[in-house]
Amino acid sequence: QVQLVESGGGSVQSGGSLRLSCAASGFQLIYYCMGWFRQAPGKEREGVAVIDSDGRLTYAHSVKGQFTISQDNAKNTVYLQMDNLKPEDTAIYYCAVRNGVCSRDRFLTSEYEKNYWGQGTQVTVSS
């Protein structure tokens, strides 16, 4: 059974930090893109950060320098370190994966197909 399970969300004050985790199970990936999206109330889901099987990274402009994506291949887990959080970072954060050779830039768009999604984890930042 394929699963992506996010964890690490919560409530913090502005300027605080959180680290999200996305643990993948039930499938073996050789080439892939895996990353994070977020959806704030009343807004469309947006791509945040992506990492590929070679460890190459791409970030949305809005989070560059603030968020850091990384992976632990031994644990089949991708992380999103979020620092200096702001109220506008409040959203449900989802991880997703696309199997196979992929484009990191396209992965962050809504049109690019993802094979699997996690259930989401809530991040709330108060001012």
Short mmCIF file of C-alpha atoms in Angstrom, two decimals:
data_model
loop_
_atom_site.label_atom_id
_atom_site.label_comp_id
_atom_site.label_asym_id
_atom_site.label_seq_id
_atom_site.Cartn_x
_atom_site.Cartn_y
_atom_site.Cartn_z
CA GLN A 1 0.00 0.00 0.00
CA VAL A 2 1.47 3.30 -1.13
CA GLN A 3 1.50 6.01 1.50
CA LEU A 4 2.88 9.49 2.02
CA VAL A 5 2.46 10.57 5.61
CA GLU A 6 3.16 14.15 6.64
CA SER A 7 3.91 15.25 10.17
CA GLY A 8 5.38 18.20 12.02
CA GLY A 9 2.71 20.80 11.50
CA GLY A 10 1.43 22.96 14.32
CA SER A 11 0.94 26.47 15.59
CA VAL A 12 3.79 28.93 16.04
CA GLN A 13 4.21 32.63 16.44
CA SER A 14 5.59 34.83 13.73
CA GLY A 15 9.35 34.36 13.42
CA GLY A 16 9.22 30.79 14.65
CA SER A 17 10.29 27.58 12.92
CA LEU A 18 8.79 24.22 12.09
CA ARG A 19 10.11 21.15 10.35
CA LEU A 20 7.72 19.07 8.32
CA SER A 21 8.37 15.44 7.47
CA CYS A 22 6.95 13.30 4.69
CA ALA A 23 7.55 9.58 5.08
CA ALA A 24 7.04 7.45 1.98
CA SER A 25 6.22 3.78 2.14
CA GLY A 26 4.90 1.03 -0.07
CA PHE A 27 6.92 1.81 -3.18
CA GLN A 28 10.47 1.96 -4.43
CA LEU A 29 11.63 5.01 -6.33
CA ILE A 30 14.72 5.26 -8.48
CA TYR A 31 14.08 8.47 -10.36
CA TYR A 32 11.57 10.89 -8.87
CA CYS A 33 10.60 14.36 -7.85
CA MET A 34 9.23 14.78 -4.36
CA GLY A 35 8.13 17.99 -2.82
CA TRP A 36 5.81 20.21 -0.88
CA PHE A 37 2.73 22.20 -1.72
CA ARG A 38 0.51 24.39 0.40
CA GLN A 39 -3.02 25.63 0.28
CA ALA A 40 -4.19 28.60 2.28
CA PRO A 41 -7.89 29.25 2.96
CA GLY A 42 -9.57 30.61 -0.13
CA LYS A 43 -6.48 30.20 -2.28
CA GLU A 44 -5.29 27.70 -4.83
CA ARG A 45 -2.69 25.12 -3.96
CA GLU A 46 0.82 26.32 -4.74
CA GLY A 47 4.12 24.54 -5.12
CA VAL A 48 6.67 25.34 -2.42
CA ALA A 49 9.79 23.22 -2.87
CA VAL A 50 10.93 20.09 -4.67
CA ILE A 51 13.88 17.72 -4.53
CA ASP A 52 14.74 15.08 -7.10
CA SER A 53 16.47 11.73 -6.92
CA ASP A 54 19.83 13.40 -7.61
CA GLY A 55 19.31 15.79 -4.72
CA ARG A 56 18.75 18.84 -6.86
CA LEU A 57 16.46 21.46 -5.39
CA THR A 58 14.01 24.05 -6.63
CA TYR A 59 12.04 26.54 -4.53
CA ALA A 60 9.12 28.80 -5.17
CA HIS A 61 10.23 32.41 -5.23
CA SER A 62 8.04 33.19 -2.24
CA VAL A 63 9.95 30.85 0.10
CA LYS A 64 13.48 31.03 -1.25
CA GLY A 65 15.90 31.71 1.58
CA GLN A 66 13.23 30.93 4.17
CA PHE A 67 12.44 27.23 3.59
CA THR A 68 14.87 24.35 3.09
CA ILE A 69 13.97 21.01 1.57
CA SER A 70 16.08 17.92 2.21
CA GLN A 71 15.80 14.16 2.14
CA ASP A 72 16.98 11.11 4.00
CA ASN A 73 17.06 8.28 1.49
CA ALA A 74 17.65 5.68 4.17
CA LYS A 75 14.38 6.70 5.82
CA ASN A 76 12.50 7.42 2.58
CA THR A 77 11.64 10.77 4.08
CA VAL A 78 11.62 14.31 2.76
CA TYR A 79 11.77 17.27 5.10
CA LEU A 80 10.78 20.91 4.87
CA GLN A 81 12.54 23.18 7.33
CA MET A 82 10.57 26.40 7.64
CA ASP A 83 12.21 29.35 9.36
CA ASN A 84 11.16 32.91 10.09
CA LEU A 85 7.54 31.93 9.61
CA LYS A 86 5.01 34.61 8.81
CA PRO A 87 1.21 34.66 9.10
CA GLU A 88 0.98 34.37 5.31
CA ASP A 89 2.67 30.95 5.57
CA THR A 90 -0.46 29.64 7.27
CA ALA A 91 -1.80 26.79 5.15
CA ILE A 92 -2.27 23.07 4.88
CA TYR A 93 1.00 21.63 3.64
CA TYR A 94 0.98 18.56 1.41
CA CYS A 95 3.77 16.41 0.10
CA ALA A 96 3.60 14.73 -3.27
CA VAL A 97 5.74 12.53 -5.47
CA ARG A 98 6.08 11.95 -9.19
CA ASN A 99 7.78 8.74 -10.19
CA GLY A 100 10.27 8.72 -13.04
CA VAL A 101 12.52 11.31 -14.63
CA CYS A 102 10.87 14.65 -14.01
CA SER A 103 11.16 18.40 -14.26
CA ARG A 104 11.50 20.15 -10.94
CA ASP A 105 10.10 23.41 -12.30
CA ARG A 106 7.09 21.69 -13.78
CA PHE A 107 6.59 19.64 -10.63
CA LEU A 108 5.74 22.81 -8.72
CA THR A 109 2.89 23.59 -11.11
CA SER A 110 -0.63 22.28 -10.65
CA GLU A 111 -0.80 20.87 -14.17
CA TYR A 112 2.10 18.45 -13.75
CA GLU A 113 0.78 15.07 -12.71
CA LYS A 114 1.80 13.71 -9.30
CA ASN A 115 1.49 10.02 -8.62
CA TYR A 116 0.75 10.27 -4.92
CA TRP A 117 -0.26 12.87 -2.34
CA GLY A 118 -0.16 12.90 1.42
CA GLN A 119 -3.12 13.83 3.57
CA GLY A 120 -1.75 17.23 4.56
CA THR A 121 -0.61 18.83 7.80
CA GLN A 122 -1.81 22.17 9.14
CA VAL A 123 0.63 25.01 9.77
CA THR A 124 -0.70 28.07 11.57
CA VAL A 125 1.42 31.16 12.16
CA SER A 126 0.08 33.87 14.45
CA SER A 127 1.27 37.45 14.53
#
